[in-house]
XYZ file of C-alpha atoms in Angstrom:
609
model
C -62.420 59.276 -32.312
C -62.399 55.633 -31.788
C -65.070 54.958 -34.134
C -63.082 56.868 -37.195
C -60.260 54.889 -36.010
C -62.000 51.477 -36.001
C -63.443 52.461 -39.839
C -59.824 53.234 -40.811
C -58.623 50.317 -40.169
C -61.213 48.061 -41.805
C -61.250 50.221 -45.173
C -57.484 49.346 -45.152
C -57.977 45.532 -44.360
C -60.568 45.446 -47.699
C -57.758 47.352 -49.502
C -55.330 44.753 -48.582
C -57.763 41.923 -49.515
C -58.447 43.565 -52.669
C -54.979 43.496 -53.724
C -55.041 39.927 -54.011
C -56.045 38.982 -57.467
C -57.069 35.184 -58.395
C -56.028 33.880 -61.409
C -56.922 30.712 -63.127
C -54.369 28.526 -63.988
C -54.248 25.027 -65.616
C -51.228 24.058 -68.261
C -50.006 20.847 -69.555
C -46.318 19.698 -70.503
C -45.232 23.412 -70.663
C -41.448 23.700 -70.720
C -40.089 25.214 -67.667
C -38.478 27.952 -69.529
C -41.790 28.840 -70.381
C -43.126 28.076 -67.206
C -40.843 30.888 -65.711
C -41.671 33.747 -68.476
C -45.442 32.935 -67.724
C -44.825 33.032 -63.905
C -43.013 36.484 -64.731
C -45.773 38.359 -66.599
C -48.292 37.275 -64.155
C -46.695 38.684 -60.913
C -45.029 41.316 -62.383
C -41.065 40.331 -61.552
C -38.215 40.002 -63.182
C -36.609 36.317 -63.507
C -33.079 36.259 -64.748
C -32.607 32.726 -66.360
C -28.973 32.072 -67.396
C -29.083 28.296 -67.735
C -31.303 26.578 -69.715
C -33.313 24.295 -67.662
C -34.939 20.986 -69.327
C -38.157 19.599 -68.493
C -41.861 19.931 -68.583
C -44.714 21.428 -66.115
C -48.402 19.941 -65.943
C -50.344 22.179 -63.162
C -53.950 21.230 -62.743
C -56.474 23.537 -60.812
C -59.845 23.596 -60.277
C -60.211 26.699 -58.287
C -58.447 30.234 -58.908
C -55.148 30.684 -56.921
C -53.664 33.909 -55.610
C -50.857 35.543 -57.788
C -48.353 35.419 -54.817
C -48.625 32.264 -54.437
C -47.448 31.071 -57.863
C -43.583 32.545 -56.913
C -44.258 29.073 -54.260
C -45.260 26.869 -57.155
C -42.359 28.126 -58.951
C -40.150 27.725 -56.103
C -41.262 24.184 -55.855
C -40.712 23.479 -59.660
C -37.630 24.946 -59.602
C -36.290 23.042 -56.367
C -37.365 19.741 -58.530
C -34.750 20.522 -61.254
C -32.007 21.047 -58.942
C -32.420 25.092 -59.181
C -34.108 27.668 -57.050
C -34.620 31.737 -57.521
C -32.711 34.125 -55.025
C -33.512 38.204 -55.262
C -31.405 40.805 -55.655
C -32.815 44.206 -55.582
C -36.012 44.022 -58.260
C -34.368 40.970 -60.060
C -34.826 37.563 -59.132
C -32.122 35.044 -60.693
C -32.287 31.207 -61.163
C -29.083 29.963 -59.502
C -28.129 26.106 -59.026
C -29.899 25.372 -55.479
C -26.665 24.113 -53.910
C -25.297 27.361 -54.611
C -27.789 29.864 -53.282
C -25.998 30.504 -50.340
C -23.455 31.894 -52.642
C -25.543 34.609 -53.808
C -26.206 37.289 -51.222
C -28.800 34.654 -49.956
C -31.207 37.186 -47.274
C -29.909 36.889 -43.563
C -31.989 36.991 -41.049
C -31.938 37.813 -37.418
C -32.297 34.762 -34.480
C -35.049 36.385 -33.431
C -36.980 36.979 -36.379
C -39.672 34.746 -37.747
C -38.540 33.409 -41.251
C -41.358 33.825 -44.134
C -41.671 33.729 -47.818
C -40.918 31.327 -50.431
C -36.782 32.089 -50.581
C -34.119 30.921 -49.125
C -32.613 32.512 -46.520
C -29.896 32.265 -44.257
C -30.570 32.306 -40.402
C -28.469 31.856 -37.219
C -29.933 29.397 -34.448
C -28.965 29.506 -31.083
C -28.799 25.795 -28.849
C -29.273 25.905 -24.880
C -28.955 23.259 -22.913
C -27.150 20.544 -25.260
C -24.179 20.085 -27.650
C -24.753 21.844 -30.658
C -23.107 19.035 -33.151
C -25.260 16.295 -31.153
C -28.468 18.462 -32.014
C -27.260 19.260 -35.933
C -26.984 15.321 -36.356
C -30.699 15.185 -34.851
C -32.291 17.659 -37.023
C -29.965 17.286 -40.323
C -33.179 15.227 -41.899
C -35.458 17.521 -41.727
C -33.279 20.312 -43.828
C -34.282 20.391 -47.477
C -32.258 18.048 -50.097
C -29.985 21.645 -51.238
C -30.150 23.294 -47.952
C -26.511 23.840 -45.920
C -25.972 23.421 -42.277
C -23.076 24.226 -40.253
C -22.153 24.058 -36.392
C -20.414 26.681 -34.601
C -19.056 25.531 -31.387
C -17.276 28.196 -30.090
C -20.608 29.641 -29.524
C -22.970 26.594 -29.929
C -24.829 27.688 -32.832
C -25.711 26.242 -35.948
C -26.000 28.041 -39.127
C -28.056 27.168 -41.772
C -29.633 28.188 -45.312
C -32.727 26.586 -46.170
C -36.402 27.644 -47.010
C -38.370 29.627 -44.868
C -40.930 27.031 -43.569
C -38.244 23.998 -43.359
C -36.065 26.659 -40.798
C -39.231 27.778 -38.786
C -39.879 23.692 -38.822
C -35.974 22.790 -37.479
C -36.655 25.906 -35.221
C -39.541 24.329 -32.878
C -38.067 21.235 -33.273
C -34.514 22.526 -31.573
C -36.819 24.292 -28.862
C -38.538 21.059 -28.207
C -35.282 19.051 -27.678
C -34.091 22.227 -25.059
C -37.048 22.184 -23.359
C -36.682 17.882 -22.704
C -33.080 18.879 -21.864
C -33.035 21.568 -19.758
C -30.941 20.819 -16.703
C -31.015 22.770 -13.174
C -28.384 22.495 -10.171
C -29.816 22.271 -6.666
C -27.464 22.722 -3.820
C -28.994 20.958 -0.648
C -26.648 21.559 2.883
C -26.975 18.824 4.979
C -27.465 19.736 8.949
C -27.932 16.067 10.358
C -26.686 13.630 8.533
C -22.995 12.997 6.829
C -22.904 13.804 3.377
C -21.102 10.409 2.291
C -23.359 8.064 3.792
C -25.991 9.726 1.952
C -24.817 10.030 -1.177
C -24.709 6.586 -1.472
C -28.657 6.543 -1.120
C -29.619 8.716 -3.005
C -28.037 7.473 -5.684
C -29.425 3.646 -4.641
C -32.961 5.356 -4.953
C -32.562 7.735 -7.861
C -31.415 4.048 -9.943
C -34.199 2.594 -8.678
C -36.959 5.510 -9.266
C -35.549 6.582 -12.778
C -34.961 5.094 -15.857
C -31.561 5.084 -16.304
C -31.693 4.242 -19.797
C -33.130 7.725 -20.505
C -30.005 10.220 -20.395
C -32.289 12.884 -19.206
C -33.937 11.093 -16.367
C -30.639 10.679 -14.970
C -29.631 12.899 -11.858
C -25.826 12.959 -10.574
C -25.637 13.414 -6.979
C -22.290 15.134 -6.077
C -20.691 15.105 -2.582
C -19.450 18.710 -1.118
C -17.720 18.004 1.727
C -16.749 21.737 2.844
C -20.238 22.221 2.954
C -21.525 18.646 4.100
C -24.097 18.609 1.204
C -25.061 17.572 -2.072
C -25.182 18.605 -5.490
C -28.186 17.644 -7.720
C -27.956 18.104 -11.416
C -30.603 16.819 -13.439
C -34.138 17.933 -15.261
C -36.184 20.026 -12.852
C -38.849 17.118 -12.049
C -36.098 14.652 -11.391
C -34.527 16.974 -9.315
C -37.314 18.620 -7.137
C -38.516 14.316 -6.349
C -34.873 13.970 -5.121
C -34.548 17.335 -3.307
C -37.916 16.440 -1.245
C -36.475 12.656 -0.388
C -33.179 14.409 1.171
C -35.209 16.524 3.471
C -36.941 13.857 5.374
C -33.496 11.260 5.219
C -31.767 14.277 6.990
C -33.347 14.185 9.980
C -30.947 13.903 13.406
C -30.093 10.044 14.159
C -32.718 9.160 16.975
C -29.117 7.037 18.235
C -28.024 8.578 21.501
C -24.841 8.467 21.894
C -22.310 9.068 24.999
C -18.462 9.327 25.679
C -16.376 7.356 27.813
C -13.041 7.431 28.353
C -10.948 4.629 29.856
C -8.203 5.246 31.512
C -5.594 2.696 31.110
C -3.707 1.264 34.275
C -1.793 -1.982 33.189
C -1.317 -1.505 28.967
C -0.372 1.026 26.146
C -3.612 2.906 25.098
C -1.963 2.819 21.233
C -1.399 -1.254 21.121
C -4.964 -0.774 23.104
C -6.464 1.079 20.077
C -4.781 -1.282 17.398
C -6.917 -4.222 18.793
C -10.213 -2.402 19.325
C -10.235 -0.813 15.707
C -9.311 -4.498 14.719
C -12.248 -5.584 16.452
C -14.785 -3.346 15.397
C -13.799 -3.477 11.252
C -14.812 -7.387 11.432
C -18.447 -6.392 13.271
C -21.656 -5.495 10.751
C -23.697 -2.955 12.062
C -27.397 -2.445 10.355
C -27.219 1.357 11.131
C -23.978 2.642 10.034
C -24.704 5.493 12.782
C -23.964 2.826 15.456
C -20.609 2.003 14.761
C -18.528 3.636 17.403
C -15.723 6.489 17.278
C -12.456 4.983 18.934
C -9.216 6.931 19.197
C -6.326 6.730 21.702
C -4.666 9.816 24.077
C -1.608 8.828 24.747
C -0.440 11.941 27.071
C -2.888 10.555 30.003
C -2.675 6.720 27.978
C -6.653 6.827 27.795
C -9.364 5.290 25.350
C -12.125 7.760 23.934
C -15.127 6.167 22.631
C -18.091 7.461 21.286
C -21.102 5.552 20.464
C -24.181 3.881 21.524
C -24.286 3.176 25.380
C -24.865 -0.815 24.817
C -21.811 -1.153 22.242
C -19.525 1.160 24.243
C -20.405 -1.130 27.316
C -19.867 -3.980 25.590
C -16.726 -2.372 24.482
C -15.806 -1.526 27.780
C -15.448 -5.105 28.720
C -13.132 -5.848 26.133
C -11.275 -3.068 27.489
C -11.502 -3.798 31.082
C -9.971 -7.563 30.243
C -7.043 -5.808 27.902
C -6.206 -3.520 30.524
C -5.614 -6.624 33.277
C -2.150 -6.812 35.150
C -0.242 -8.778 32.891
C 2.201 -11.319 34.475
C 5.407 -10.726 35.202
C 8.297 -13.666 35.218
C 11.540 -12.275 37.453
C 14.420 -14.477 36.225
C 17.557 -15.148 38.131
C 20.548 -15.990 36.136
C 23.911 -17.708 36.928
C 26.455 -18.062 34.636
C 28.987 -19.896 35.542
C 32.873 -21.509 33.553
C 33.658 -24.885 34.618
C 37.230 -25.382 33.531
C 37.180 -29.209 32.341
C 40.743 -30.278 33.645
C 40.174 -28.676 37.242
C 36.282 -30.722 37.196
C 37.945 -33.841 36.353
C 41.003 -33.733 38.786
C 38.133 -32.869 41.568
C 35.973 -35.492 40.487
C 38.799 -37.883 41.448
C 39.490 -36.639 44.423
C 36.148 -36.648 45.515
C 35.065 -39.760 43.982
C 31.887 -38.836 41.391
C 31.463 -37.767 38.099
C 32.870 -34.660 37.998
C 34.100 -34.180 34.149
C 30.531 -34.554 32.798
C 29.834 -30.728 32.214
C 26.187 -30.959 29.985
C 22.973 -30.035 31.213
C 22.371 -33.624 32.342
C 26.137 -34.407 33.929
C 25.553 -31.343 36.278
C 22.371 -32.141 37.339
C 24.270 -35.864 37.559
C 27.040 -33.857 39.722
C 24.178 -32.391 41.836
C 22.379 -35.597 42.754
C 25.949 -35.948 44.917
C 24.786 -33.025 46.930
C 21.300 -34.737 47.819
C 20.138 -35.091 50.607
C 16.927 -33.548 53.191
C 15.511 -30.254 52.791
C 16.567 -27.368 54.854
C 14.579 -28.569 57.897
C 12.392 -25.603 60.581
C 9.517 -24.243 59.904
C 10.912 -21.391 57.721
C 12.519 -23.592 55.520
C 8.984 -25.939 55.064
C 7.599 -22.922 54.099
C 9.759 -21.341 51.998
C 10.214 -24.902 50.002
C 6.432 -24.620 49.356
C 5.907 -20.911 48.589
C 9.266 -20.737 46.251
C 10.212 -23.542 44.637
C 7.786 -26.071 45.334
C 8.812 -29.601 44.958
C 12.046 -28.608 43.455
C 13.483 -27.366 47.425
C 15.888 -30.386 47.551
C 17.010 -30.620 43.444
C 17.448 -26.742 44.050
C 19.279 -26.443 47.085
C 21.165 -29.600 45.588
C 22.091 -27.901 42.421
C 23.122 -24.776 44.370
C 26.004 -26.374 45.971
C 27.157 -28.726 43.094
C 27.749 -25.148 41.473
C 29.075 -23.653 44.733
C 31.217 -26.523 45.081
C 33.255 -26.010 41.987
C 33.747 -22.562 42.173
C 34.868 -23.317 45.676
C 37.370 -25.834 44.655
C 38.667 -23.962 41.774
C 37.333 -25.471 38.952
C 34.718 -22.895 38.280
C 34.114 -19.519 38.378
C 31.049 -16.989 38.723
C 31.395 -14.785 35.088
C 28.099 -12.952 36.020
C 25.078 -13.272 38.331
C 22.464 -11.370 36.796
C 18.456 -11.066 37.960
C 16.043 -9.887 35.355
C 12.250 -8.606 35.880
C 10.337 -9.581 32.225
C 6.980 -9.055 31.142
C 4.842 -11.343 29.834
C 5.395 -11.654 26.036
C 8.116 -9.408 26.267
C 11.781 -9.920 25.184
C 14.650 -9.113 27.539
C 18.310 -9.395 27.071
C 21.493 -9.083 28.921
C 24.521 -8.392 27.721
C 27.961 -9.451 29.894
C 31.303 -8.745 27.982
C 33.594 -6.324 26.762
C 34.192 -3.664 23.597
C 37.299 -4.180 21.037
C 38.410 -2.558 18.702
C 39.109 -4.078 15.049
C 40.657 -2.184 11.918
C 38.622 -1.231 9.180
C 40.456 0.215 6.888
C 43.902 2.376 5.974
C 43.424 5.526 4.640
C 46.197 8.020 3.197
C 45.863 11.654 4.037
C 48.949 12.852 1.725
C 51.892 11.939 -0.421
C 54.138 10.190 1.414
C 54.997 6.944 3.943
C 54.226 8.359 7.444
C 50.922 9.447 6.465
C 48.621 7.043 6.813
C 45.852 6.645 9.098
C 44.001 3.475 10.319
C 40.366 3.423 10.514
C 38.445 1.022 13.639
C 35.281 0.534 14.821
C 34.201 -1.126 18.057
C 32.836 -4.483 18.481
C 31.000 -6.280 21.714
C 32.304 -9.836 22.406
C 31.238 -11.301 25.084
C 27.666 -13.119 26.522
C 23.889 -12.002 25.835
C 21.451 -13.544 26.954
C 17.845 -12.835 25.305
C 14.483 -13.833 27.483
C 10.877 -13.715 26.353
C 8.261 -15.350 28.920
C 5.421 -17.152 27.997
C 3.378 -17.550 31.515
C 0.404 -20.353 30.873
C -0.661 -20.383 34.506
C -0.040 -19.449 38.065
C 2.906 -21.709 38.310
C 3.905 -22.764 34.528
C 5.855 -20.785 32.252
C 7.367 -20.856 28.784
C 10.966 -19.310 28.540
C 12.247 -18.542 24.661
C 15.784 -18.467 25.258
C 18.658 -17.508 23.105
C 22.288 -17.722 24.746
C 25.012 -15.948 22.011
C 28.957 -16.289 23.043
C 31.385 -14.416 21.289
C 34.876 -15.175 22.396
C 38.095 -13.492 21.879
C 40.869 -16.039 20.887
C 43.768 -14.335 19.566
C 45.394 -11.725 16.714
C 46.428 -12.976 13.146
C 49.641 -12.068 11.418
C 48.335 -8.307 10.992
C 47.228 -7.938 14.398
C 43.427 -8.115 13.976
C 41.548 -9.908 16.396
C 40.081 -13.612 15.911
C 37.014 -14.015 17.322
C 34.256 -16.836 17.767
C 30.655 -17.051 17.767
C 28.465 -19.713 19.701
C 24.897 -19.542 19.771
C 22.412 -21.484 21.322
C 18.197 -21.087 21.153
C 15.597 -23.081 22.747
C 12.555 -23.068 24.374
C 11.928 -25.031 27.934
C 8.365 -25.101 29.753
C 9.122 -25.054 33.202
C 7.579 -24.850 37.115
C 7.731 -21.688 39.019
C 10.869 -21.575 40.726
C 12.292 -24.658 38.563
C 15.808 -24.130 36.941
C 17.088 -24.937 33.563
C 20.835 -25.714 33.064
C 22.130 -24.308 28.950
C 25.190 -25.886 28.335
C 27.240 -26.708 25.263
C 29.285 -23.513 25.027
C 32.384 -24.368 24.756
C 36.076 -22.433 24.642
C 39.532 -24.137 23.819
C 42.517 -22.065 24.435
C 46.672 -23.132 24.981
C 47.801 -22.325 28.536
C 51.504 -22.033 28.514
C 53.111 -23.237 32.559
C 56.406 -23.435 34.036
C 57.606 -25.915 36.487
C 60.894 -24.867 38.306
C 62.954 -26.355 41.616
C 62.834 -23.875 44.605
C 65.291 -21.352 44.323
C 67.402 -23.830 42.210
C 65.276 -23.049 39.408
C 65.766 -18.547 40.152
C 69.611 -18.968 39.450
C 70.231 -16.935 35.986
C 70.972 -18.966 33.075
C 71.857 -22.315 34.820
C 67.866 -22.553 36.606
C 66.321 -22.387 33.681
C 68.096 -24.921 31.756
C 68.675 -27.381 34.640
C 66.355 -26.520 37.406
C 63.121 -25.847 35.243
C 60.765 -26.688 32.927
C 58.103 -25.003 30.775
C 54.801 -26.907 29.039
C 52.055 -25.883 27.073
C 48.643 -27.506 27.108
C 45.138 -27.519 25.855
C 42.730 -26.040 28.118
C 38.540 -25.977 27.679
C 36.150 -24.261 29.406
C 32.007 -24.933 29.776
C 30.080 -21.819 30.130
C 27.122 -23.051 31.656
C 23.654 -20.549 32.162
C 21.066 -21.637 34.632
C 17.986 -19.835 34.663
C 15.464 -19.883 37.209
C 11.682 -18.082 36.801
C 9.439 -16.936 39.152
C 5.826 -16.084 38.054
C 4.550 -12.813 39.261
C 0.935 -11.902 38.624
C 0.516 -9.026 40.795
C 2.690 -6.512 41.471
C 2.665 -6.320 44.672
C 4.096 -9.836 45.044
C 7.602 -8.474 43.813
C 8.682 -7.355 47.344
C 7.597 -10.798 48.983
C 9.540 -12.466 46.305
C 12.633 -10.261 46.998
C 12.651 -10.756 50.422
C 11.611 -14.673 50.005
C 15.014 -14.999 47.707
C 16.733 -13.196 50.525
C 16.245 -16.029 52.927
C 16.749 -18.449 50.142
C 20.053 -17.830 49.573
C 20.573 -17.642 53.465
C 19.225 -21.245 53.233
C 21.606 -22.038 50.541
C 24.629 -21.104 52.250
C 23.607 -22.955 55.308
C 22.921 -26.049 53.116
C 26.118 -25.594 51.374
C 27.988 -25.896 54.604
C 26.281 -28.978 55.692
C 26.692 -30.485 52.891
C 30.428 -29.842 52.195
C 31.449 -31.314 55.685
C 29.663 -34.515 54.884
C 31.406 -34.692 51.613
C 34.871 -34.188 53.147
C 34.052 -36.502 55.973
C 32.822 -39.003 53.332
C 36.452 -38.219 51.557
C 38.599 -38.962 55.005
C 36.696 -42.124 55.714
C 37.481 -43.258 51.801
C 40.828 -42.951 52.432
C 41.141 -44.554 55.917
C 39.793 -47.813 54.293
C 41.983 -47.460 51.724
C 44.893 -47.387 53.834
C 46.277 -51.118 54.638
C-alpha cells in the first residue's frame, strides 16, 4: 500500500514537471503592444489593452525560459511604463499601476503567504510598536506605484503592492517586533524600601545600557502598595535587572534598637523640632542608618529607632535638652510717688526728695545708709540673698517705705512672679472700661436707638522674659505699658493715655532695678474754709472759704528684683529666705526712721537762736 502510494505521487510530480514548457525567446525593439499580443499567444491568456502604450522591448536570452514566467517579464515591462496587468475572472487588463488598487485588486488573508506576479492587496498586523512609526520605516521598500495606509485604531497597515515586495516588508516588520518586543516584570520587595532602590537601579541600568538605544532602555517604576518595582523593557534587559534586585534586597545587616526617653524638664514636641533639625544637616553613607525620631506627647516621650551608636549619641543630646532649666522668681513693687508730697518731705527732712528717676531714688536711698542688719542671721542671709547688695537693698527698702509712710507714695501693687528661663511673663494691674462704639437704630423713630460698647483694660502690665547667663547673673527684657484714664470729652467717651517703656538690664542675683519715667498729670480741685465759720450757708462760703485748683503729677515707679533658681527644689528655701528678709526690712526700717527723726529734732534745735 505504501509503495503504490509512494509511485503515485512521483508519476504526478513528472506530470507537474512536464507541464512546464521552455520556450526560446530573444526579440529586439519590439513595440510593447506587440510585446503583450506575443506574451498572450504564448501562455494562453487573455490581455485586455485599452490604452495604447509607447515604447520598445529588447529581451536577450541565451537559455529557454519557462512560459509562466514570461507573465513576470511582462509584469516588469509593464511596471516600467507606468502600467501593470490585474485579473479578473479569465481576463487580465492593463490598468495605470497607480490605479490597480482600484480594480478588484486580489485580497489576501494576514496569514497567507503572498505569491505570483500581481498585485495584491494584503492586511499586516504590527505588535509591539506604533504602527505609523513602522509605515515611515518600511515606506522605501514598497514599489514606486504601490499604496500604503495605517490603521490605528487597530495598528495595522494596509497595503497593495507586488507579491515579493509585501512578503519582503513582511519579514522586515517581524524583524523590527522581534528587536522591540517589550515584557513587564513585577519584582515585590521583602527587605528593602522600594524608593531607595529605585533610585539604583536606575543609577545602574544608565550605567549598564546604552541609553541612546530606545530599546535598551528599561523604566523602573515604584509600587508602593506593594513595596516593589516595575520593570518594563526587552526581555534581556530586563531578566540582567531582575537578577541585580534579588541580591540588593537582602535584609540590612544594621541592627537596630528602640529607645524611648522620657522627658522630665522639656516639651517632647519643641524636643523633636531640634532633633529632626539636627539629624537633616548630618550625611550618613548608609541611608539605612539614619534614625526614626518621633515625639508622644500623652507620656511627653522621645521614640527613636536606629543604630545603637547614633541613638546613644543621640541620647546625649537628649539628656543635655532635657536639663532643669533655670528659673528667675521676680519680685515686683510698684509704687506712685506724688511729686508735691516728695518735695514738701524732702524739706522737711532735709535731702533730695523731689528727684523721682531711677537715679534720684537710689539718690533718696543713699539717705537711708547705713550698717547691715547685724547677727548672725542677718550675715547670712546678706550673703545667700542678695549678696553685696544687703545694705543698697535694705537702704532702698526704706527710702520706698519711707514715702509711702509719710504720704507721698503709695503701694499700687506688689506682685511676685516665678519665670522660666527664656520665657515671657506678664502682669497685668488695672481696671476694664467701657467705651462706645457705635449707635445703631432698631426702628423708625427717636427713642430707638441703641449704643454699641466694648470693653477696654487701662491700667499697668508688666511683661518679663529672663535671660539667666550664670548662677548669679541674669538678663531681664522688660517692657512696662501704662494706660491711664484722664477724663470724658464733650460726648462722654473716655480719654485715655498710653506710656510705654522697654529695656533690657543685666543684673546680680538678688540686685534691683528701679523703671521710672511714667508719668501722670491730673488737676486736683481743694477747698480751704475757717472752722465752723466757713459751714454757715451762703455767708461761709463767700467769706469764710476758699476753693483752688492745682496741677498735680504722679511717678509710677517699678522695681524689680530677680532671684536665679536652678533647681527646683531651691524655691522653698528662697520663699522662706524672703520671709525673713522682709522681717529684716521692717526691723531696718524702724532703726532707721528714728535716726532720721532724731537727726530732724537736733536740726531744728540748732536752728533755734
Amino acid at each position: 500500500m505504501k509503495f503504490i502510494r509512494t509511485l503515485f505521487l512521483l508519476t504526478a510530480l513528472s506530470m507537474s514537471l512536464m507541464a512546464r514548457e521552455q520556450v526560446n525567446v530573444n526579440f529586439s525593439n519590439l513595440s510593447v503592444n506587440d510585446f503583450i499580443k506575443l506574451i498572450s499567444k504564448i501562455s494562453h491568456k487573455n490581455i485586455l489593452i485599452n490604452n495604447r502604450i509607447n515604447g520598445t522591448v529588447n529581451f536577450v536570452s541565451t537559455t529557454p525560459i519557462y512560459n509562466d514566467e514570461l507573465m513576470g517579464i511582462l509584469i516588469a515591462v509593464l511596471e516600467s511604463k507606468g502600467y501593470t496587468l490585474v485579473q479578473d475572472g479569465s481576463i487580465y487588463e492593463v490598468v495605470r499601476a497607480t490605479d490597480a488598487a482600484k480594480h478588484n485588486v486580489k485580497v489576501l488573508s494576514s496569514n497567507k503567504k503572498p505569491s505570483g506576479s500581481l498585485m495584491v492587496t494584503q492586511a499586516i498586523k504590527v505588535h509591539n510598536a506604533n504602527v505609523d512609526v513602522v509605515a515611515a520605516k518600511i515606506r522605501y521598500l514598497i514599489s514606486r506605484t504601490a499604496r500604503l495606509m495605517t490603521m490605528r485604531e487597530n495598528n495595522t497597515i494596509l497595503i497593495t503592492d507586488y507579491p515579493k515586495n509585501i512578503e519582503t516588508i513582511k519579514t522586515v516588520i517581524h524583524d523590527l517586533e522581534l528587536h522591540k518586543e517589550r515584557v513587564i516584570k513585577i519584582i515585590d520587595l521583602k527587605h528593602t524600601e522600594a524608593k531607595k532602590l529605585q533610585s539604583r537601579i536606575n543609577e545602574i541600568a544608565r550605567s549598564i545600557f546604552n541609553n541612546r538605544v530606545v530599546s535598551e532602555n528599561v523604566k523602573v517604576l515604584l509600587d508602593t502598595n506593594i513595596n516593589g518595582l516595575i520593570l518594563i523593557g526587552n526581555k534581556k534587559n530586563v531578566a540582567i535587572l531582575d537578577k541585580l534586585i534579588k541580591k540588593l534586597d537582602v535584609e540590612s545587616s544594621v541592627k537596630k534598637s528602640v529607645e524611648i526617653f522620657d522627658l522630665k524638664n522639656s516639651d517632647a514636641k519643641n524636643v523633636l523640632k531640634s532633633l529632626n533639625a539636627i539629624v537633616s544637616k548630618q550625611v550618613f553613607s548608609d541611608p539605612s542608618l539614619k534614625p526614626s525620631l518621633s515625639a508622644n506627647e500623652a507620656i511627653n516621650a522621645i521614640i527613636v529607632v536606629g543604630a545603637p551608636r547614633i541613638v546613644k549619641g543621640l541620647k546625649l543630646i537628649i539628656d543635655e535638652l532635657d536639663k532643669e532649666k533655670y528659673q528667675v522668681y521676680v519680685q515686683a513693687r510698684i509704687i506712685e510717688i506724688n511729686k508735691d508730697n516728695a518735695e514738701n518731705l524732702g524739706v522737711r527732712y532735709g535731702f533730695d526728695g523731689a528727684a523721682l528717676s531711677a537715679a534720684g531714688l537710689y539718690s533718696l536711698a543713699a539717705n537711708f545708709g547705713g550698717a547691715p542688719v547685724e547677727g548672725v542671721v542677718g550675715n547670712a542671709l546678706a550673703n545667700s540673698i542678695v549678696g553685696s547688695a544687703a545694705t543698697s537693698g535694705f537702704a532702698l527698702g526704706a527710702a520706698v517705705d519711707f514715702l509711702e509712710t509719710n504720704g507721698a507714695s503709695k503701694s499700687v501693687s506688689n506682685p511676685s512672679i516665678l519665670c522660666v528661663n527664656n520665657k515671657q511673663s506678664s502682669i497685668y494691674v488695672g481696671k476694664t472700661i467701657s467705651v462706645s462704639t457705635g449707635t445703631v437704630s432698631t426702628a423708625s423713630g427717636v427713642n430707638n436707638a441703641a449704643t454699641t460698647y466694648k470693653r477696654e483694660d487701662v491700667g499697668l502690665t508688666l511683661t518679663i522674659k529672663p535671660r539667666v547667663s550664670s548662677n548669679d547673673k541674669v538678663t531681664l527684657d522688660v517692657s512696662v505699658v501704662l494706660e491711664n484714664l484722664l477724663s470724658k470729652d464733650s460726648t462722654g467717651q473716655p480719654v485715655t493715655s498710653k506710656q510705654e517703656v522697654k529695656t533690657e538690664a543685666i543684673l546680680r542675683d538678688g540686685e534691683s532695678i528701679i523703671i521710672g519715667g511714667l508719668v501722670k498729670n491730673y488737676e486736683r480741685n481743694s477747698l480751704s474754709k475757717v472752722p465752723f465759720l466757713g459751714d454757715i450757708p451762703l455767708i461761709g462760703s463767700w467769706l469764710f472759704s476758699s476753693k483752688s485748683k492745682t496741677q498735680e503729677q504722679d511717678n509710677l515707679v517699678v522695681i524689680l528684683t530677680p532671684y536665679v533658681i536652678d533647681k527646683s527644689e531651691e524655691l522653698s528655701k528662697l520663699q522662706k529666705d524672703l520671709g525673713l528678709l522682709a522681717k529684716m526690712q521692717r526691723s531696718y526700717d524702724k532703726k532707721v526712721f528714728k535716726e532720721l527723726k532724731e537727726k530732724k529734732l537736733e536740726a531744728k534745735s540748732d536752728a533755734q537762736p
